[in-house]
């Protein structure tokens, strides 16, 4: 326990030093609030901003989470299909890889037209589409990462395709799934907020940011930025925690635990 | 119908690779009796592993025919006649030791309590009691190899195909494991095809030793080992044992002289 805490000391030190430097730079160079407010100024803005910024963050976060769940689920299902049938794989993979290298977020205004400006579904769907491709591509790679000798072992037991998937391919794909999830989690928050820039409910982070920036209330803007970051970090930590819990066997986690 | 456990008739195996075709096995014909212990010995690359894969229906021969208990090799695999010990231990890294041993039982639908007790029994047999809850990477290479032996024995297959199963073991453990395998064979009547690089091991364990020559892989000679059964510790001090070892060695040397 002590040893583990000690490992955090450098990170905490750097963080504190960073905040202190930020404060100092703002004060020494007398930087204007709209360029960069001091940490103390942001902190002071929190109580006033809270009744507005907190529900907006929660709303955006839930949409992002919904999209993440939907996109991940569909991505995994699609990957299982692609891994199972070579025909599906050959048909779908080039498309998926192409789609994954396009800025899908440009769909945002279109989604508003499809689902209505105020429906949370427009955000959820944009995020789901955004998350779908990296999850699917990584999962296909993971499901096909089984070695020839492992496949021979399963063949010697006359294991059917379903057994192969559940007992060999899915467990083997876990490391791929977790790295895909970490990318997807960050992507989901970015996607949700950027989508909301294009319009939607006022009680959402994207709209809140546009509004406050338009009014030159940059301390409020920064409260939103910090809350969004906090949600992003929280989501990442949660995924890492689950990963450690269920993937203690894997080299990456083994190394991290030592 | 034959009463042979395994029959290979004029089996050839040619691999087509990017760098040309590799003639791995040529015109292999051999019958393995039910309950027999037969060893394959020969220089590296002569096709021993390939031959096991052909018997186990993990490869399909380019020419010739493999029959197992009057069935095709494929049907025998679907009937789960084979227990395979691969040259590398091939343990699933996310499964603990006991769960690895339980894998075939799980696939074959054995109920959990029965699986667990069977795994414990098999692990005791290979001297790994107390390691049930370890992950494979926490074991040494030789221990991993023993887990894979326990896994192959767990579901009592009628034919064991073992590819250098004791390669990673020290001399004492190796001798213990040899006795265990012979004991199991005596109790269950399992037919065993066994690949090894050790001449004394082949002579000690086998009813017959098939000596193979390379490029392309052929069976150069099949040597009957006339040692009384059951084999015991003293068998290794029997003059007949030394005679058998010498015979295998000379057979191996025979074609190496032509190289
Ligand atoms: N899947 C494959 N594709 C192409 N060539 C192969 C394949 N498997 C085996 N071979 C070739 O067949 C030959 C026999 O290989 P095999 O693994 O059966 O040898 P071995 O007798 O088991 O050797 P060792 O004692 O080193 O394990 C080798 O020349 C090898 O390169
Ligand atoms: Mg081999």
Short mmCIF file of C-alpha atoms and ligand atoms in Angstrom, two decimals:
data_model
loop_
_atom_site.label_atom_id
_atom_site.label_comp_id
_atom_site.label_asym_id
_atom_site.label_seq_id
_atom_site.Cartn_x
_atom_site.Cartn_y
_atom_site.Cartn_z
CA UNK A 1 0.00 0.00 0.00
CA UNK A 2 2.73 2.46 1.03
CA UNK A 3 4.78 1.40 -1.97
CA UNK A 4 1.82 1.98 -4.24
CA UNK A 5 1.22 5.44 -2.81
CA UNK A 6 4.88 6.21 -3.28
CA UNK A 7 4.53 5.47 -6.98
CA UNK A 8 1.93 8.21 -7.21
CA UNK A 9 4.17 10.85 -5.64
CA UNK A 10 5.96 11.92 -8.86
CA UNK A 11 2.66 12.29 -10.72
CA UNK A 12 1.10 14.33 -7.91
CA UNK A 13 4.23 16.45 -7.67
CA UNK A 14 4.17 17.25 -11.39
CA UNK A 15 0.46 18.05 -11.21
CA UNK A 16 0.85 20.45 -8.28
CA UNK A 17 3.88 22.07 -9.91
CA UNK A 18 1.93 22.50 -13.13
CA UNK A 19 -0.96 24.26 -11.36
CA UNK A 20 1.45 26.49 -9.45
CA UNK A 21 3.29 27.41 -12.63
CA UNK A 22 0.01 28.17 -14.36
CA UNK A 23 -1.04 30.49 -11.54
CA UNK A 24 2.38 32.18 -11.50
CA UNK A 25 2.51 32.72 -15.26
CA UNK A 26 -0.96 34.26 -15.32
CA UNK A 27 -0.05 36.63 -12.49
CA UNK A 28 3.46 37.58 -13.54
CA UNK A 29 2.58 38.29 -17.18
CA UNK A 30 -0.84 39.67 -16.23
CA UNK A 31 -2.60 37.47 -18.77
CA UNK A 32 -6.18 38.42 -19.63
CA UNK A 33 -8.96 36.14 -18.42
CA UNK A 34 -10.26 35.40 -21.91
CA UNK A 35 -6.88 33.98 -22.93
CA UNK A 36 -6.17 32.02 -19.78
CA UNK A 37 -7.76 32.54 -16.38
CA UNK A 38 -5.76 31.68 -13.28
CA UNK A 39 -6.65 28.43 -11.48
CA UNK A 40 -7.82 30.44 -8.47
CA UNK A 41 -10.12 32.48 -10.72
CA UNK A 42 -11.62 29.31 -12.18
CA UNK A 43 -12.11 27.92 -8.72
CA UNK A 44 -13.87 31.12 -7.67
CA UNK A 45 -16.21 30.83 -10.67
CA UNK A 46 -17.33 27.31 -9.76
CA UNK A 47 -20.05 28.10 -7.16
CA UNK A 48 -21.78 30.56 -9.49
CA UNK A 49 -21.47 28.33 -12.54
CA UNK A 50 -22.40 25.09 -10.78
CA UNK A 51 -26.24 25.12 -11.10
CA UNK A 52 -25.84 25.41 -14.85
CA UNK A 53 -22.61 23.60 -15.66
CA UNK A 54 -23.20 20.50 -13.51
CA UNK A 55 -26.51 19.35 -15.08
CA UNK A 56 -25.07 20.20 -18.51
CA UNK A 57 -22.03 18.00 -17.83
CA UNK A 58 -24.18 15.15 -16.55
CA UNK A 59 -26.45 15.36 -19.60
CA UNK A 60 -23.52 15.30 -22.01
CA UNK A 61 -21.76 12.58 -20.07
CA UNK A 62 -24.83 10.33 -20.10
CA UNK A 63 -25.26 10.82 -23.86
CA UNK A 64 -21.59 9.99 -24.38
CA UNK A 65 -21.93 6.92 -22.18
CA UNK A 66 -25.07 5.79 -24.02
CA UNK A 67 -23.33 6.19 -27.36
CA UNK A 68 -20.26 4.42 -26.07
CA UNK A 69 -22.32 1.47 -24.85
CA UNK A 70 -24.32 1.24 -28.07
CA UNK A 71 -21.33 1.65 -30.38
CA UNK A 72 -19.18 -0.79 -28.42
CA UNK A 73 -21.90 -3.44 -28.33
CA UNK A 74 -22.57 -3.15 -32.06
CA UNK A 75 -18.82 -3.05 -32.77
CA UNK A 76 -18.24 -6.27 -30.85
CA UNK A 77 -21.17 -8.01 -32.53
CA UNK A 78 -20.01 -6.91 -35.96
CA UNK A 79 -16.48 -8.09 -35.16
CA UNK A 80 -17.78 -11.50 -34.06
CA UNK A 81 -19.61 -11.79 -37.37
CA UNK A 82 -16.56 -10.72 -39.33
CA UNK A 83 -14.34 -13.17 -37.47
CA UNK A 84 -16.80 -16.01 -37.97
CA UNK A 85 -17.51 -15.60 -41.71
CA UNK A 86 -14.61 -14.73 -44.02
CA UNK A 87 -17.16 -13.43 -46.55
CA UNK A 88 -18.43 -10.85 -44.07
CA UNK A 89 -14.86 -9.96 -43.18
CA UNK A 90 -13.76 -9.44 -46.76
CA UNK A 91 -16.85 -7.38 -47.45
CA UNK A 92 -16.97 -5.27 -44.32
CA UNK A 93 -13.37 -4.73 -43.25
CA UNK A 94 -12.21 -2.46 -46.12
CA UNK A 95 -15.32 -0.36 -45.55
CA UNK A 96 -14.73 -0.22 -41.80
CA UNK A 97 -11.09 0.77 -42.21
CA UNK A 98 -12.04 3.46 -44.72
CA UNK A 99 -14.80 4.80 -42.49
CA UNK A 100 -12.44 4.79 -39.52
CA UNK A 101 -10.07 7.16 -41.30
CA UNK A 102 -12.79 9.69 -42.14
CA UNK A 103 -13.82 12.44 -39.67
CA UNK A 104 -17.17 10.90 -38.84
CA UNK A 105 -17.98 13.80 -36.53
CA UNK A 106 -19.05 15.80 -39.62
CA UNK A 107 -22.22 13.70 -39.35
CA UNK A 108 -23.25 15.86 -36.39
CA UNK A 109 -25.42 18.42 -38.26
CA UNK A 110 -27.03 15.63 -40.25
CA UNK A 111 -27.90 13.72 -37.07
CA UNK A 112 -29.77 16.79 -35.85
CA UNK A 113 -31.86 16.65 -38.98
CA UNK A 114 -32.54 12.95 -38.51
CA UNK A 115 -33.45 12.82 -34.84
CA UNK A 116 -34.52 16.36 -34.08
CA UNK A 117 -32.48 19.09 -32.45
CA UNK A 118 -33.49 18.31 -28.88
CA UNK A 119 -33.52 14.51 -28.92
CA UNK A 120 -30.65 12.93 -26.95
CA UNK A 121 -30.62 10.24 -29.64
CA UNK A 122 -28.93 12.53 -32.12
CA UNK A 123 -25.89 12.71 -29.80
CA UNK A 124 -26.05 9.05 -28.84
CA UNK A 125 -26.11 7.94 -32.44
CA UNK A 126 -23.24 10.20 -33.51
CA UNK A 127 -21.12 8.90 -30.63
CA UNK A 128 -22.12 5.30 -31.37
CA UNK A 129 -21.07 5.62 -35.02
CA UNK A 130 -17.85 7.32 -33.97
CA UNK A 131 -16.99 4.55 -31.52
CA UNK A 132 -18.20 1.64 -33.64
CA UNK A 133 -15.33 1.49 -36.13
CA UNK A 134 -12.27 1.50 -33.87
CA UNK A 135 -13.96 -1.05 -31.59
CA UNK A 136 -14.89 -3.31 -34.49
CA UNK A 137 -11.48 -3.13 -36.16
CA UNK A 138 -9.62 -3.82 -32.92
CA UNK A 139 -11.94 -6.65 -31.99
CA UNK A 140 -11.58 -8.35 -35.35
CA UNK A 141 -7.83 -8.14 -34.94
CA UNK A 142 -8.13 -9.56 -31.43
CA UNK A 143 -10.47 -12.39 -32.39
CA UNK A 144 -8.11 -13.41 -35.16
CA UNK A 145 -5.01 -13.17 -32.97
CA UNK A 146 -5.25 -16.81 -31.90
CA UNK A 147 -2.15 -18.82 -32.71
CA UNK A 148 -2.06 -21.82 -35.04
CA UNK A 149 -1.23 -24.15 -32.15
CA UNK A 150 -4.19 -22.93 -30.07
CA UNK A 151 -6.46 -23.58 -33.04
CA UNK A 152 -4.96 -27.06 -33.41
CA UNK A 153 -5.61 -27.74 -29.73
CA UNK A 154 -9.27 -26.79 -30.11
CA UNK A 155 -9.53 -28.82 -33.31
CA UNK A 156 -8.20 -31.87 -31.49
CA UNK A 157 -11.17 -31.56 -29.13
CA UNK A 158 -13.50 -31.25 -32.13
CA UNK A 159 -14.65 -27.91 -30.71
CA UNK A 160 -17.37 -26.20 -32.74
CA UNK A 161 -17.31 -22.57 -33.89
CA UNK A 162 -19.27 -21.38 -30.90
CA UNK A 163 -16.96 -23.04 -28.42
CA UNK A 164 -14.02 -21.64 -30.34
CA UNK A 165 -15.43 -18.13 -30.01
CA UNK A 166 -16.24 -18.34 -26.30
CA UNK A 167 -13.31 -20.35 -25.03
CA UNK A 168 -10.51 -19.16 -27.26
CA UNK A 169 -11.18 -16.14 -29.43
CA UNK A 170 -13.06 -13.86 -27.02
CA UNK A 171 -10.69 -14.33 -24.07
CA UNK A 172 -7.76 -13.86 -26.44
CA UNK A 173 -9.31 -10.63 -27.70
CA UNK A 174 -9.68 -9.08 -24.23
CA UNK A 175 -6.44 -7.07 -24.39
CA UNK A 176 -7.53 -5.69 -27.75
CA UNK A 177 -10.97 -4.88 -26.40
CA UNK A 178 -9.63 -2.91 -23.47
CA UNK A 179 -7.28 -0.83 -25.57
CA UNK A 180 -10.15 -0.18 -27.98
CA UNK A 181 -12.38 0.81 -25.05
CA UNK A 182 -9.87 3.35 -23.79
CA UNK A 183 -9.68 5.00 -27.21
CA UNK A 184 -13.45 4.82 -27.57
CA UNK A 185 -14.09 6.36 -24.16
CA UNK A 186 -12.09 9.50 -24.99
CA UNK A 187 -13.66 9.59 -28.43
CA UNK A 188 -17.18 9.40 -26.98
CA UNK A 189 -16.77 12.54 -24.87
CA UNK A 190 -15.15 14.49 -27.70
CA UNK A 191 -17.88 13.31 -30.05
CA UNK A 192 -20.71 14.26 -27.72
CA UNK A 193 -19.40 17.75 -27.00
CA UNK A 194 -18.50 18.55 -30.62
CA UNK A 195 -21.88 17.24 -31.74
CA UNK A 196 -23.56 19.64 -29.28
CA UNK A 197 -21.68 22.60 -30.74
CA UNK A 198 -23.94 22.19 -33.77
CA UNK A 199 -27.03 22.82 -31.74
CA UNK A 200 -29.30 21.00 -29.37
CA UNK A 201 -30.52 21.39 -25.83
CA UNK A 202 -29.17 24.38 -23.89
CA UNK A 203 -28.57 22.13 -20.91
CA UNK A 204 -25.62 20.36 -22.55
CA UNK A 205 -21.91 20.99 -22.35
CA UNK A 206 -21.42 21.80 -26.05
CA UNK A 207 -24.11 24.48 -25.97
CA UNK A 208 -22.93 25.77 -22.61
CA UNK A 209 -19.41 26.20 -23.97
CA UNK A 210 -20.58 28.02 -27.11
CA UNK A 211 -22.82 30.30 -25.10
CA UNK A 212 -20.28 31.24 -22.41
CA UNK A 213 -17.47 31.73 -24.91
CA UNK A 214 -19.78 34.02 -26.93
CA UNK A 215 -20.39 36.06 -23.75
CA UNK A 216 -16.68 36.22 -22.90
CA UNK A 217 -17.35 34.37 -19.62
CA UNK A 218 -14.11 32.44 -19.84
CA UNK A 219 -13.94 31.42 -16.20
CA UNK A 220 -17.25 29.61 -16.80
CA UNK A 221 -15.87 28.09 -19.99
CA UNK A 222 -13.00 26.70 -17.97
CA UNK A 223 -15.26 25.17 -15.34
CA UNK A 224 -16.88 23.22 -18.19
CA UNK A 225 -13.49 22.21 -19.61
CA UNK A 226 -12.37 20.94 -16.21
CA UNK A 227 -15.59 18.98 -15.61
CA UNK A 228 -15.36 17.38 -19.05
CA UNK A 229 -11.75 16.41 -18.33
CA UNK A 230 -12.75 14.99 -14.97
CA UNK A 231 -15.40 12.80 -16.58
CA UNK A 232 -12.91 11.66 -19.22
CA UNK A 233 -10.30 10.75 -16.63
CA UNK A 234 -12.92 9.03 -14.47
CA UNK A 235 -14.08 6.89 -17.36
CA UNK A 236 -10.51 5.97 -18.24
CA UNK A 237 -9.73 5.00 -14.66
CA UNK A 238 -12.87 2.89 -14.45
CA UNK A 239 -11.89 0.96 -17.59
CA UNK A 240 -8.35 0.49 -16.29
CA UNK A 241 -9.74 -0.82 -13.01
CA UNK A 242 -11.96 -3.38 -14.74
CA UNK A 243 -9.03 -4.33 -16.95
CA UNK A 244 -6.82 -5.02 -13.95
CA UNK A 245 -9.54 -6.97 -12.25
CA UNK A 246 -10.29 -9.28 -15.16
CA UNK A 247 -7.04 -9.37 -17.09
CA UNK A 248 -4.48 -10.02 -14.39
CA UNK A 249 -3.09 -12.76 -16.61
CA UNK A 250 -2.00 -10.47 -19.41
CA UNK A 251 1.57 -9.21 -19.83
CA UNK A 252 0.55 -5.54 -19.91
CA UNK A 253 -1.29 -5.77 -16.60
CA UNK A 254 1.31 -8.08 -15.07
CA UNK A 255 3.99 -5.50 -15.79
CA UNK A 256 1.90 -2.63 -14.45
CA UNK A 257 1.24 -4.43 -11.16
CA UNK A 258 4.85 -5.16 -10.25
CA UNK B 1 -12.14 -53.70 -40.79
CA UNK B 2 -8.83 -54.11 -39.09
CA UNK B 3 -8.04 -54.42 -35.45
CA UNK B 4 -5.29 -51.85 -35.79
CA UNK B 5 -5.69 -48.67 -33.81
CA UNK B 6 -3.96 -46.57 -36.46
CA UNK B 7 -3.07 -47.47 -40.04
CA UNK B 8 -1.11 -45.29 -42.39
CA UNK B 9 -1.11 -46.53 -45.98
CA UNK B 10 1.29 -44.96 -48.51
CA UNK B 11 0.95 -41.56 -46.87
CA UNK B 12 2.82 -38.62 -48.40
CA UNK B 13 2.77 -35.03 -47.29
CA UNK B 14 3.93 -32.15 -49.44
CA UNK B 15 3.69 -28.58 -48.13
CA UNK B 16 3.28 -25.86 -50.72
CA UNK B 17 4.98 -22.76 -49.41
CA UNK B 18 6.00 -19.42 -50.88
CA UNK B 19 9.56 -20.71 -51.12
CA UNK B 20 8.57 -23.83 -53.08
CA UNK B 21 7.20 -27.18 -52.04
CA UNK B 22 8.53 -29.14 -49.08
CA UNK B 23 8.33 -32.90 -49.28
CA UNK B 24 7.87 -33.60 -45.58
CA UNK B 25 6.79 -37.27 -45.67
CA UNK B 26 7.12 -39.85 -48.39
CA UNK B 27 5.30 -43.14 -48.69
CA UNK B 28 4.75 -43.83 -45.01
CA UNK B 29 3.11 -47.17 -44.34
CA UNK B 30 2.75 -48.44 -40.80
CA UNK B 31 0.14 -50.13 -38.63
CA UNK B 32 -0.11 -49.41 -34.94
CA UNK B 33 -1.68 -52.13 -32.84
CA UNK B 34 -4.36 -51.43 -30.30
CA UNK B 35 -2.76 -50.62 -26.96
CA UNK B 36 0.69 -50.41 -28.47
CA UNK B 37 3.38 -47.93 -27.45
CA UNK B 38 5.24 -46.81 -30.55
CA UNK B 39 7.97 -44.18 -30.69
CA UNK B 40 9.05 -42.04 -33.62
CA UNK B 41 12.68 -41.05 -33.58
CA UNK B 42 14.79 -39.26 -36.16
CA UNK B 43 16.72 -36.08 -36.87
CA UNK B 44 15.10 -32.67 -36.61
CA UNK B 45 12.89 -31.85 -39.56
CA UNK B 46 12.31 -35.45 -40.66
CA UNK B 47 8.55 -35.11 -40.28
CA UNK B 48 7.73 -36.56 -36.85
CA UNK B 49 5.40 -33.75 -35.83
CA UNK B 50 3.86 -33.79 -39.27
CA UNK B 51 3.12 -37.49 -38.90
CA UNK B 52 1.35 -36.92 -35.57
CA UNK B 53 -0.68 -34.12 -37.15
CA UNK B 54 -1.73 -36.43 -39.98
CA UNK B 55 -2.86 -39.12 -37.55
CA UNK B 56 -4.72 -36.51 -35.47
CA UNK B 57 -6.42 -35.05 -38.56
CA UNK B 58 -4.86 -31.65 -38.04
CA UNK B 59 -3.39 -32.09 -41.52
CA UNK B 60 -4.77 -33.95 -44.50
CA UNK B 61 -2.24 -36.06 -46.42
CA UNK B 62 -1.37 -35.12 -49.98
CA UNK B 63 -1.51 -38.78 -50.86
CA UNK B 64 -2.40 -42.01 -49.08
CA UNK B 65 -4.80 -42.84 -46.35
CA UNK B 66 -4.99 -42.67 -42.57
CA UNK B 67 -7.42 -44.99 -40.81
CA UNK B 68 -8.14 -45.01 -37.08
CA UNK B 69 -10.10 -47.90 -35.57
CA UNK B 70 -11.64 -48.56 -38.97
CA UNK B 71 -12.74 -44.94 -39.28
CA UNK B 72 -11.30 -41.98 -41.10
CA UNK B 73 -8.92 -39.83 -39.07
CA UNK B 74 -11.49 -37.05 -39.28
CA UNK B 75 -14.25 -39.18 -37.82
CA UNK B 76 -11.91 -40.29 -35.05
CA UNK B 77 -11.16 -36.66 -34.23
CA UNK B 78 -14.86 -35.82 -34.17
CA UNK B 79 -15.35 -38.82 -31.87
CA UNK B 80 -12.66 -37.34 -29.61
CA UNK B 81 -10.37 -40.32 -29.75
CA UNK B 82 -7.20 -38.22 -29.59
CA UNK B 83 -5.37 -36.67 -26.73
CA UNK B 84 -2.61 -34.47 -28.07
CA UNK B 85 0.48 -33.24 -26.30
CA UNK B 86 2.06 -30.68 -28.57
CA UNK B 87 5.73 -29.91 -28.87
CA UNK B 88 5.04 -26.54 -27.23
CA UNK B 89 2.77 -26.69 -24.18
CA UNK B 90 0.04 -24.47 -25.73
CA UNK B 91 -1.64 -23.50 -22.47
CA UNK B 92 -4.27 -20.77 -22.61
CA UNK B 93 -2.64 -17.89 -20.75
CA UNK B 94 -5.86 -16.48 -19.27
CA UNK B 95 -6.73 -19.78 -17.63
CA UNK B 96 -5.25 -20.91 -14.37
CA UNK B 97 -3.51 -24.29 -14.30
CA UNK B 98 -6.58 -26.23 -13.12
CA UNK B 99 -8.81 -24.48 -15.66
CA UNK B 100 -6.38 -25.41 -18.41
CA UNK B 101 -6.60 -29.06 -17.45
CA UNK B 102 -10.38 -28.77 -17.32
CA UNK B 103 -10.61 -27.27 -20.81
CA UNK B 104 -11.28 -30.49 -22.75
CA UNK B 105 -13.72 -31.69 -20.08
CA UNK B 106 -15.54 -28.38 -20.27
CA UNK B 107 -15.82 -28.65 -24.04
CA UNK B 108 -17.05 -32.21 -23.73
CA UNK B 109 -19.75 -31.19 -21.27
CA UNK B 110 -18.49 -32.82 -18.08
CA UNK B 111 -20.23 -31.32 -15.01
CA UNK B 112 -18.16 -28.82 -12.96
CA UNK B 113 -17.61 -30.88 -9.77
CA UNK B 114 -16.45 -33.85 -11.78
CA UNK B 115 -14.14 -31.62 -13.82
CA UNK B 116 -12.57 -30.13 -10.74
CA UNK B 117 -11.87 -33.46 -9.09
CA UNK B 118 -10.53 -34.91 -12.32
CA UNK B 119 -8.20 -31.92 -12.78
CA UNK B 120 -6.94 -32.31 -9.23
CA UNK B 121 -6.30 -35.99 -9.82
CA UNK B 122 -4.42 -35.38 -13.08
CA UNK B 123 -2.32 -32.59 -11.58
CA UNK B 124 -1.37 -34.86 -8.71
CA UNK B 125 -0.28 -37.42 -11.26
CA UNK B 126 2.15 -34.99 -12.88
CA UNK B 127 3.30 -33.79 -9.46
CA UNK B 128 1.78 -30.33 -9.64
CA UNK B 129 -0.50 -30.41 -6.60
CA UNK B 130 -0.65 -26.92 -5.11
CA UNK B 131 -0.24 -25.13 -8.43
CA UNK B 132 -3.94 -25.30 -9.40
CA UNK B 133 -4.47 -21.56 -8.99
CA UNK B 134 -1.31 -20.39 -10.72
CA UNK B 135 -1.25 -18.90 -14.16
CA UNK B 136 0.85 -20.70 -16.79
CA UNK B 137 3.42 -17.88 -16.90
CA UNK B 138 4.13 -18.46 -13.23
CA UNK B 139 5.40 -21.97 -14.01
CA UNK B 140 8.69 -23.16 -15.47
CA UNK B 141 8.78 -24.61 -18.98
CA UNK B 142 8.91 -28.17 -17.68
CA UNK B 143 5.98 -27.54 -15.35
CA UNK B 144 3.96 -26.08 -18.22
CA UNK B 145 4.73 -29.17 -20.27
CA UNK B 146 3.45 -31.36 -17.43
CA UNK B 147 0.22 -29.34 -17.26
CA UNK B 148 -0.30 -30.04 -20.95
CA UNK B 149 0.25 -33.76 -20.30
CA UNK B 150 -2.33 -33.66 -17.50
CA UNK B 151 -4.71 -31.90 -19.87
CA UNK B 152 -4.29 -34.58 -22.54
CA UNK B 153 -4.85 -37.38 -20.03
CA UNK B 154 -7.85 -35.72 -18.40
CA UNK B 155 -10.53 -37.04 -20.73
CA UNK B 156 -9.07 -40.53 -21.15
CA UNK B 157 -8.61 -40.49 -24.93
CA UNK B 158 -8.16 -43.87 -26.58
CA UNK B 159 -5.15 -42.63 -28.54
CA UNK B 160 -2.42 -40.39 -27.16
CA UNK B 161 -0.28 -38.45 -29.62
CA UNK B 162 2.67 -37.06 -27.71
CA UNK B 163 5.22 -34.78 -29.35
CA UNK B 164 8.41 -34.67 -27.28
CA UNK B 165 6.36 -34.40 -24.09
CA UNK B 166 9.34 -34.79 -21.77
CA UNK B 167 11.73 -32.60 -23.73
CA UNK B 168 11.83 -29.84 -21.12
CA UNK B 169 12.14 -32.09 -18.06
CA UNK B 170 15.14 -32.91 -15.90
CA UNK B 171 16.33 -36.52 -15.83
CA UNK B 172 14.65 -37.50 -12.55
CA UNK B 173 11.28 -35.95 -13.38
CA UNK B 174 11.50 -37.45 -16.83
CA UNK B 175 11.96 -40.97 -15.43
CA UNK B 176 9.04 -40.46 -13.06
CA UNK B 177 6.81 -39.22 -15.87
CA UNK B 178 7.81 -42.18 -18.03
CA UNK B 179 6.66 -44.57 -15.33
CA UNK B 180 3.39 -42.65 -14.91
CA UNK B 181 2.62 -42.82 -18.62
CA UNK B 182 3.36 -46.55 -18.73
CA UNK B 183 1.17 -47.03 -15.68
CA UNK B 184 -1.71 -45.14 -17.28
CA UNK B 185 -1.31 -47.12 -20.45
CA UNK B 186 -1.45 -50.37 -18.55
CA UNK B 187 -4.61 -49.32 -16.73
CA UNK B 188 -6.49 -47.85 -19.67
CA UNK B 189 -5.11 -49.69 -22.68
CA UNK B 190 -4.40 -46.42 -24.44
CA UNK B 191 -2.54 -46.54 -27.74
CA UNK B 192 0.40 -44.16 -27.66
CA UNK B 193 2.37 -42.62 -30.51
CA UNK B 194 5.32 -40.88 -28.95
CA UNK B 195 7.90 -38.59 -30.53
CA UNK B 196 11.27 -38.31 -28.83
CA UNK B 197 14.89 -37.38 -29.50
CA UNK B 198 16.15 -39.62 -26.73
CA UNK B 199 17.23 -43.11 -27.79
CA UNK B 200 17.13 -44.61 -24.26
CA UNK B 201 13.69 -43.12 -23.70
CA UNK B 202 12.37 -44.65 -26.92
CA UNK B 203 13.88 -48.02 -26.05
CA UNK B 204 12.61 -47.99 -22.48
CA UNK B 205 9.02 -47.04 -23.26
CA UNK B 206 8.22 -48.62 -26.58
CA UNK B 207 6.93 -51.84 -27.99
CA UNK B 208 8.34 -50.68 -31.30
CA UNK B 209 10.52 -47.79 -32.41
CA UNK B 210 10.09 -46.31 -35.88
CA UNK B 211 13.38 -44.80 -36.98
CA UNK B 212 12.88 -42.02 -39.50
CA UNK B 213 15.22 -40.58 -42.11
CA UNK B 214 14.99 -37.05 -43.46
CA UNK B 215 14.40 -35.25 -46.80
CA UNK B 216 11.92 -36.58 -47.58
CA UNK B 217 10.79 -38.11 -44.29
CA UNK B 218 10.62 -41.88 -44.50
CA UNK B 219 10.43 -44.74 -42.04
CA UNK B 220 13.90 -46.23 -42.36
CA UNK B 221 13.36 -49.13 -40.01
CA UNK B 222 10.89 -50.36 -37.41
CA UNK B 223 12.63 -51.97 -34.46
CA UNK B 224 10.84 -54.37 -32.10
CA UNK B 225 11.89 -53.83 -28.51
CA UNK B 226 11.98 -57.25 -26.86
CA UNK B 227 11.92 -56.23 -23.25
CA UNK B 228 9.62 -57.81 -20.70
CA UNK B 229 6.60 -55.79 -19.59
CA UNK B 230 5.83 -54.07 -17.37
CA UNK B 231 8.97 -52.01 -17.67
CA UNK B 232 10.45 -51.29 -14.27
CA UNK B 233 13.32 -49.29 -12.92
CA UNK B 234 15.66 -52.29 -13.32
CA UNK B 235 14.80 -52.55 -17.01
CA UNK B 236 17.38 -49.84 -17.63
CA UNK B 237 20.07 -52.15 -16.25
CA UNK B 238 18.98 -55.12 -18.34
CA UNK B 239 21.53 -56.13 -21.02
CA UNK B 240 18.60 -56.50 -23.42
CA UNK B 241 17.88 -52.80 -22.84
CA UNK B 242 21.42 -51.87 -23.88
CA UNK B 243 21.07 -54.09 -26.92
CA UNK B 244 17.89 -52.28 -27.90
CA UNK B 245 19.51 -48.87 -27.42
CA UNK B 246 22.43 -49.94 -29.58
CA UNK B 247 20.11 -51.21 -32.27
CA UNK B 248 18.22 -47.91 -32.48
CA UNK B 249 21.44 -45.93 -32.41
CA UNK B 250 22.96 -47.93 -35.23
CA UNK B 251 19.82 -47.62 -37.27
CA UNK B 252 19.93 -43.83 -36.83
CA UNK B 253 23.61 -43.78 -37.72
CA UNK B 254 22.98 -45.91 -40.78
CA UNK B 255 21.43 -43.22 -42.89
CA UNK B 256 23.33 -40.37 -41.28
CA UNK B 257 26.50 -41.89 -42.73
CA UNK B 258 25.14 -41.15 -46.19
CA UNK B 259 24.67 -37.45 -45.47
N1 LIG C 1 2.78 -26.08 -41.95
C1 LIG C 1 3.92 -26.28 -42.65
N2 LIG C 1 4.15 -25.61 -43.79
C2 LIG C 1 5.27 -25.82 -44.49
N3 LIG C 1 6.23 -26.68 -44.17
C3 LIG C 1 6.06 -27.39 -43.03
C4 LIG C 1 4.91 -27.22 -42.22
N4 LIG C 1 5.02 -28.04 -41.15
C5 LIG C 1 6.18 -28.68 -41.30
N5 LIG C 1 6.82 -28.31 -42.42
C6 LIG C 1 8.11 -28.83 -42.92
O1 LIG C 1 8.03 -30.23 -42.88
C7 LIG C 1 9.26 -30.77 -42.45
C8 LIG C 1 9.03 -31.66 -41.26
O2 LIG C 1 8.62 -30.88 -40.16
P1 LIG C 1 8.27 -31.51 -38.75
O3 LIG C 1 7.84 -30.40 -37.86
O4 LIG C 1 7.30 -32.60 -38.95
O5 LIG C 1 9.67 -32.08 -38.29
P2 LIG C 1 10.06 -32.83 -36.92
O6 LIG C 1 10.56 -34.16 -37.29
O7 LIG C 1 8.93 -32.77 -35.97
O8 LIG C 1 11.27 -31.95 -36.41
P3 LIG C 1 11.68 -31.59 -34.88
O9 LIG C 1 12.36 -32.78 -34.33
O10 LIG C 1 12.64 -30.45 -35.05
O11 LIG C 1 10.45 -31.22 -34.15
C9 LIG C 1 10.18 -29.60 -42.17
O12 LIG C 1 11.04 -29.43 -43.29
C10 LIG C 1 9.25 -28.43 -42.05
O13 LIG C 1 9.87 -27.27 -42.53
MG1 LIG C 2 8.57 -31.78 -34.21
#
